[in-house]
């Protein structure tokens, strides 16, 4: 006992930088004083650590619940001293969830009561007391946990949509790749289950798809942890199936002409959209969600607002005459601001089917829509456009102009950007004219469209 006592004293002495005489060398009186001091020190240490631990016990008050925050990277769980088994969980984002933890069928099971401030402390405590009482009386059984198929729509609606422009991609990844686990309760999904799904994705598609599917699934499971559906993320710390490899695919002039020709055969809105992608070098999502209100025909400028730009920076895109001709020829849905749409209410979708149609037409499929952006950047460099101007055309936040230069250089390069896109359009129209005639189409040809009852006259 004395050896353990001395060890505790030594550890506390080191942690507090205070000297406490070891037990064997002290008198009875000194031992009593030493022991009292140790109790005080231990109490002090525990109180100081309580600000950092992820779980604590405290009599909950309305003021405490209103002001408490999670102090570190982990969520904080505070158990109520007034009602055993009742508590509040605080996530890193500040979301507060009431819970109680009754023992059901021999094991502790967390039950979500509600969220704060929708439920006050008194309301939540009363509801928890009723739940705990019913469990004691055997009135309620273990609550059923929702399945993954139940959770995915909730995650998309409550988390993905409000926070991500690419929520449709996240929804597609979850609905397509994780469907084998949809019937499984969310709290019964194990790490091995997720690994098997990821292995199948790698075998059937690509490592890149598996990486994306894993990323969105990890977000979903973290969201479930924050909402109290599960206690821990089963794939926390899981490495990506494959190390992501940066793409370097650049279409040749012949391939680019073939894509243009294939787009020429595809009706509105898909064909013109692909051609605008090629001419402007902008991102697919940004072009696909283009609004008429963002386009100034008088100044030949399209302004992508900050909330739609990938890097969060508003971007003025100069429009060449070829792009203006395409836009001016497009039909418009009555009352709709979307340039490319099939419903008038939402921007165009169905890029996977569009890619399949283009692949069949051009005879190759080892390219993505984003490769058109890289091809345009490489083509601009080939015709003499300066690298820093290309970066501005692409709206890259970092690149050639970075560090201190990026902080102090606020010049917009508007004239240089306009010259770049005009030269690029002229290059596409004028070069390879003989090969273009062999294909039966020239760059810059306008795609015909059909009108219907929902269309207004084209933009002029």
Short mmCIF file of C-alpha atoms in Angstrom, two decimals, residues 165-430:
data_model
loop_
_atom_site.label_atom_id
_atom_site.label_comp_id
_atom_site.label_asym_id
_atom_site.label_seq_id
_atom_site.Cartn_x
_atom_site.Cartn_y
_atom_site.Cartn_z
CA UNK A 165 -23.81 22.22 -54.20
CA UNK A 166 -22.96 18.68 -55.26
CA UNK A 167 -25.60 17.02 -53.07
CA UNK A 168 -27.07 15.21 -56.07
CA UNK A 169 -23.72 13.47 -56.61
CA UNK A 170 -23.62 12.49 -52.94
CA UNK A 171 -27.17 11.16 -53.15
CA UNK A 172 -26.32 9.17 -56.27
CA UNK A 173 -23.23 7.62 -54.65
CA UNK A 174 -25.22 6.53 -51.60
CA UNK A 175 -28.22 5.21 -53.53
CA UNK A 176 -26.13 3.34 -56.08
CA UNK A 177 -23.11 1.96 -54.22
CA UNK A 178 -24.47 1.42 -50.69
CA UNK A 179 -27.77 -0.19 -51.67
CA UNK A 180 -26.60 -3.68 -50.52
CA UNK A 181 -26.70 -2.38 -46.91
CA UNK A 182 -30.04 -0.55 -47.12
CA UNK A 183 -31.96 -3.25 -45.19
CA UNK A 184 -29.41 -3.33 -42.37
CA UNK A 185 -30.11 -1.33 -39.17
CA UNK A 186 -27.70 1.57 -38.98
CA UNK A 187 -26.32 0.48 -35.61
CA UNK A 188 -25.55 -3.02 -36.93
CA UNK A 189 -23.37 -1.92 -39.86
CA UNK A 190 -19.84 -3.09 -39.15
CA UNK A 191 -16.51 -2.01 -40.57
CA UNK A 192 -16.25 -5.30 -42.47
CA UNK A 193 -19.62 -4.63 -44.17
CA UNK A 194 -18.37 -1.29 -45.49
CA UNK A 195 -15.06 -2.80 -46.62
CA UNK A 196 -16.88 -5.47 -48.66
CA UNK A 197 -18.96 -2.79 -50.40
CA UNK A 198 -15.84 -0.74 -51.19
CA UNK A 199 -14.02 -3.82 -52.54
CA UNK A 200 -16.94 -4.48 -54.89
CA UNK A 201 -16.85 -0.87 -56.11
CA UNK A 202 -13.13 -1.11 -56.86
CA UNK A 203 -13.65 -4.39 -58.72
CA UNK A 204 -16.62 -3.17 -60.78
CA UNK A 205 -15.81 0.50 -61.44
CA UNK A 206 -12.69 2.30 -60.24
CA UNK A 207 -10.68 3.24 -57.18
CA UNK A 208 -11.74 6.85 -57.68
CA UNK A 209 -15.42 5.89 -57.41
CA UNK A 210 -14.67 3.86 -54.29
CA UNK A 211 -12.88 6.82 -52.71
CA UNK A 212 -15.83 9.11 -53.41
CA UNK A 213 -18.34 6.54 -52.14
CA UNK A 214 -16.34 6.08 -48.95
CA UNK A 215 -16.07 9.84 -48.35
CA UNK A 216 -19.82 10.44 -48.52
CA UNK A 217 -20.59 7.30 -46.45
CA UNK A 218 -18.18 8.49 -43.76
CA UNK A 219 -19.99 11.85 -43.68
CA UNK A 220 -23.32 10.06 -43.32
CA UNK A 221 -22.08 7.93 -40.42
CA UNK A 222 -20.58 10.96 -38.65
CA UNK A 223 -23.94 12.67 -39.06
CA UNK A 224 -25.62 9.66 -37.48
CA UNK A 225 -23.20 9.89 -34.53
CA UNK A 226 -24.01 13.58 -34.05
CA UNK A 227 -27.73 12.81 -34.05
CA UNK A 228 -27.39 9.99 -31.54
CA UNK A 229 -28.41 7.18 -33.91
CA UNK A 230 -25.13 5.32 -33.33
CA UNK A 231 -22.36 5.63 -30.76
CA UNK A 232 -19.37 5.51 -33.13
CA UNK A 233 -18.57 5.67 -36.83
CA UNK A 234 -17.67 2.11 -37.93
CA UNK A 235 -15.31 3.35 -40.65
CA UNK A 236 -13.57 6.07 -38.64
CA UNK A 237 -9.87 5.99 -39.56
CA UNK A 238 -10.41 3.64 -42.51
CA UNK A 239 -7.94 4.36 -45.29
CA UNK A 240 -9.16 5.07 -48.80
CA UNK A 241 -9.26 2.00 -51.07
CA UNK A 242 -6.67 3.47 -53.39
CA UNK A 243 -4.46 6.52 -53.37
CA UNK A 244 -6.12 9.09 -55.64
CA UNK A 245 -4.24 9.78 -58.85
CA UNK A 246 -4.42 13.23 -60.42
CA UNK A 247 -5.84 13.07 -63.94
CA UNK A 248 -3.83 14.47 -66.82
CA UNK A 249 -6.10 13.56 -69.73
CA UNK A 250 -6.05 16.15 -72.52
CA UNK A 251 -8.11 15.57 -75.63
CA UNK A 252 -6.33 15.87 -78.97
CA UNK A 253 -7.61 18.26 -81.63
CA UNK A 254 -9.19 15.34 -83.49
CA UNK A 255 -10.90 14.09 -80.31
CA UNK A 256 -12.13 17.56 -79.41
CA UNK A 257 -13.64 17.99 -82.88
CA UNK A 258 -15.34 14.61 -82.51
CA UNK A 259 -16.89 15.68 -79.20
CA UNK A 260 -18.05 18.95 -80.78
CA UNK A 261 -19.66 17.04 -83.64
CA UNK A 262 -21.37 14.63 -81.23
CA UNK A 263 -22.67 17.58 -79.19
CA UNK A 264 -23.94 19.13 -82.43
CA UNK A 265 -26.19 16.11 -82.89
CA UNK A 266 -27.55 16.26 -79.33
CA UNK A 267 -30.57 18.48 -78.84
CA UNK A 268 -31.06 21.30 -76.33
CA UNK A 269 -30.08 21.55 -73.52
CA UNK A 270 -27.24 18.99 -73.64
CA UNK A 271 -25.52 19.73 -76.93
CA UNK A 272 -25.18 23.49 -76.45
CA UNK A 273 -24.04 22.95 -72.87
CA UNK A 274 -21.12 20.78 -74.00
CA UNK A 275 -20.10 23.37 -76.57
CA UNK A 276 -20.17 26.15 -73.95
CA UNK A 277 -18.01 23.94 -71.72
CA UNK A 278 -15.43 23.65 -74.50
CA UNK A 279 -15.44 27.38 -75.32
CA UNK A 280 -15.43 28.83 -71.79
CA UNK A 281 -13.26 26.28 -69.89
CA UNK A 282 -15.56 26.57 -66.88
CA UNK A 283 -16.71 23.80 -64.54
CA UNK A 284 -19.58 21.52 -65.53
CA UNK A 285 -21.69 22.38 -62.48
CA UNK A 286 -21.20 26.11 -63.00
CA UNK A 287 -22.20 25.95 -66.67
CA UNK A 288 -25.05 23.53 -65.98
CA UNK A 289 -26.52 25.90 -63.37
CA UNK A 290 -26.03 29.06 -65.47
CA UNK A 291 -28.80 31.69 -65.10
CA UNK A 292 -29.97 34.21 -67.66
CA UNK A 293 -29.79 36.88 -64.95
CA UNK A 294 -26.03 36.27 -64.66
CA UNK A 295 -25.38 37.10 -68.33
CA UNK A 296 -24.75 40.64 -69.61
CA UNK A 297 -25.08 40.46 -73.39
CA UNK A 298 -24.11 44.13 -73.77
CA UNK A 299 -20.71 43.56 -72.16
CA UNK A 300 -20.39 39.90 -73.23
CA UNK A 301 -19.82 38.81 -69.62
CA UNK A 302 -21.17 36.00 -67.53
CA UNK A 303 -20.79 36.50 -63.75
CA UNK A 304 -20.68 33.33 -61.63
CA UNK A 305 -21.73 34.41 -58.11
CA UNK A 306 -19.58 33.45 -55.13
CA UNK A 307 -22.19 31.05 -53.76
CA UNK A 308 -22.01 28.97 -56.95
CA UNK A 309 -18.27 29.20 -57.59
CA UNK A 310 -16.31 26.22 -56.31
CA UNK A 311 -13.72 28.37 -54.55
CA UNK A 312 -16.31 30.80 -53.17
CA UNK A 313 -15.01 33.72 -55.25
CA UNK A 314 -17.28 35.52 -57.74
CA UNK A 315 -15.94 35.09 -61.25
CA UNK A 316 -16.49 37.22 -64.37
CA UNK A 317 -16.26 35.02 -67.46
CA UNK A 318 -15.70 36.87 -70.75
CA UNK A 319 -17.86 35.44 -73.54
CA UNK A 320 -16.57 35.10 -77.07
CA UNK A 321 -18.84 35.77 -80.02
CA UNK A 322 -19.15 32.01 -80.54
CA UNK A 323 -20.61 31.58 -77.04
CA UNK A 324 -22.92 34.57 -77.48
CA UNK A 325 -24.21 33.08 -80.73
CA UNK A 326 -24.99 29.80 -78.97
CA UNK A 327 -26.71 31.49 -76.02
CA UNK A 328 -28.70 33.84 -78.27
CA UNK A 329 -30.11 30.87 -80.16
CA UNK A 330 -31.33 28.97 -77.10
CA UNK A 331 -35.01 28.65 -76.17
CA UNK A 332 -36.22 29.87 -72.79
CA UNK A 333 -38.73 28.30 -70.45
CA UNK A 334 -41.45 30.77 -69.48
CA UNK A 335 -40.75 32.13 -66.00
CA UNK A 336 -37.46 30.24 -65.61
CA UNK A 337 -34.02 31.76 -65.06
CA UNK A 338 -32.09 28.58 -65.92
CA UNK A 339 -30.22 28.61 -69.24
CA UNK A 340 -29.92 24.83 -69.43
CA UNK A 341 -32.99 23.04 -68.11
CA UNK A 342 -35.52 20.39 -69.11
CA UNK A 343 -38.18 21.34 -66.56
CA UNK A 344 -37.76 25.07 -66.02
CA UNK A 345 -37.74 24.49 -62.27
CA UNK A 346 -34.28 22.92 -61.89
CA UNK A 347 -30.99 22.99 -63.77
CA UNK A 348 -30.19 20.25 -66.23
CA UNK A 349 -29.27 16.81 -64.92
CA UNK A 350 -28.58 13.40 -66.47
CA UNK A 351 -24.91 13.94 -67.32
CA UNK A 352 -24.20 10.21 -67.06
CA UNK A 353 -26.63 9.42 -69.88
CA UNK A 354 -25.28 12.36 -71.89
CA UNK A 355 -21.74 11.02 -71.51
CA UNK A 356 -22.90 7.57 -72.71
CA UNK A 357 -24.47 9.09 -75.82
CA UNK A 358 -21.35 11.11 -76.61
CA UNK A 359 -19.11 8.07 -76.05
CA UNK A 360 -21.09 6.01 -78.55
CA UNK A 361 -20.87 8.81 -81.08
CA UNK A 362 -17.15 9.63 -80.72
CA UNK A 363 -15.94 6.04 -80.36
CA UNK A 364 -13.88 6.49 -77.16
CA UNK A 365 -14.84 6.77 -73.49
CA UNK A 366 -11.61 7.45 -71.57
CA UNK A 367 -12.50 11.06 -70.86
CA UNK A 368 -14.63 13.05 -68.42
CA UNK A 369 -16.37 16.40 -68.81
CA UNK A 370 -13.75 17.96 -66.54
CA UNK A 371 -11.11 16.93 -69.09
CA UNK A 372 -12.61 19.50 -71.46
CA UNK A 373 -11.58 22.18 -68.97
CA UNK A 374 -8.03 20.82 -68.79
CA UNK A 375 -7.95 20.53 -72.60
CA UNK A 376 -8.98 24.19 -72.97
CA UNK A 377 -6.30 25.30 -70.49
CA UNK A 378 -3.64 23.29 -72.33
CA UNK A 379 -4.86 24.62 -75.67
CA UNK A 380 -4.63 28.22 -74.45
CA UNK A 381 -1.08 27.63 -73.31
CA UNK A 382 -0.24 26.13 -76.70
CA UNK A 383 -1.43 29.25 -78.54
CA UNK A 384 0.62 31.57 -76.34
CA UNK A 385 -1.67 32.59 -73.47
CA UNK A 386 0.35 33.38 -70.32
CA UNK A 387 -0.03 30.88 -67.45
CA UNK A 388 -1.25 33.48 -64.94
CA UNK A 389 -3.97 34.58 -67.36
CA UNK A 390 -5.10 30.97 -67.84
CA UNK A 391 -5.34 30.65 -64.04
CA UNK A 392 -7.60 33.70 -63.99
CA UNK A 393 -9.78 32.27 -66.78
CA UNK A 394 -10.14 29.04 -64.78
CA UNK A 395 -10.83 30.98 -61.55
CA UNK A 396 -8.15 29.07 -59.69
CA UNK A 397 -7.58 30.44 -56.21
CA UNK A 398 -3.94 29.34 -56.10
CA UNK A 399 -1.47 28.55 -58.80
CA UNK A 400 1.01 30.74 -60.64
CA UNK A 401 -0.03 33.75 -58.55
CA UNK A 402 0.16 32.57 -54.95
CA UNK A 403 1.54 33.44 -51.54
CA UNK A 404 2.37 37.10 -50.96
CA UNK A 405 1.79 37.88 -54.63
CA UNK A 406 -1.79 36.62 -54.39
CA UNK A 407 -2.41 38.81 -51.35
CA UNK A 408 -1.19 42.03 -52.95
CA UNK A 409 -1.98 41.44 -56.63
CA UNK A 410 -5.68 42.31 -56.91
CA UNK A 411 -5.62 43.11 -60.62
CA UNK A 412 -8.55 41.32 -62.30
CA UNK A 413 -6.82 40.71 -65.68
CA UNK A 414 -10.22 41.30 -67.33
CA UNK A 415 -8.79 42.41 -70.69
CA UNK A 416 -6.25 39.57 -70.73
CA UNK A 417 -8.97 37.03 -69.88
CA UNK A 418 -11.18 38.29 -72.71
CA UNK A 419 -8.30 38.12 -75.17
CA UNK A 420 -7.58 34.55 -74.03
CA UNK A 421 -11.12 33.20 -74.53
CA UNK A 422 -11.47 34.99 -77.88
CA UNK A 423 -8.18 33.53 -79.11
CA UNK A 424 -9.22 30.08 -77.91
CA UNK A 425 -12.57 30.31 -79.71
CA UNK A 426 -10.88 31.58 -82.88
CA UNK A 427 -8.40 28.72 -82.68
CA UNK A 428 -11.21 26.18 -82.42
CA UNK A 429 -13.13 27.72 -85.32
CA UNK A 430 -10.23 28.39 -87.67
#
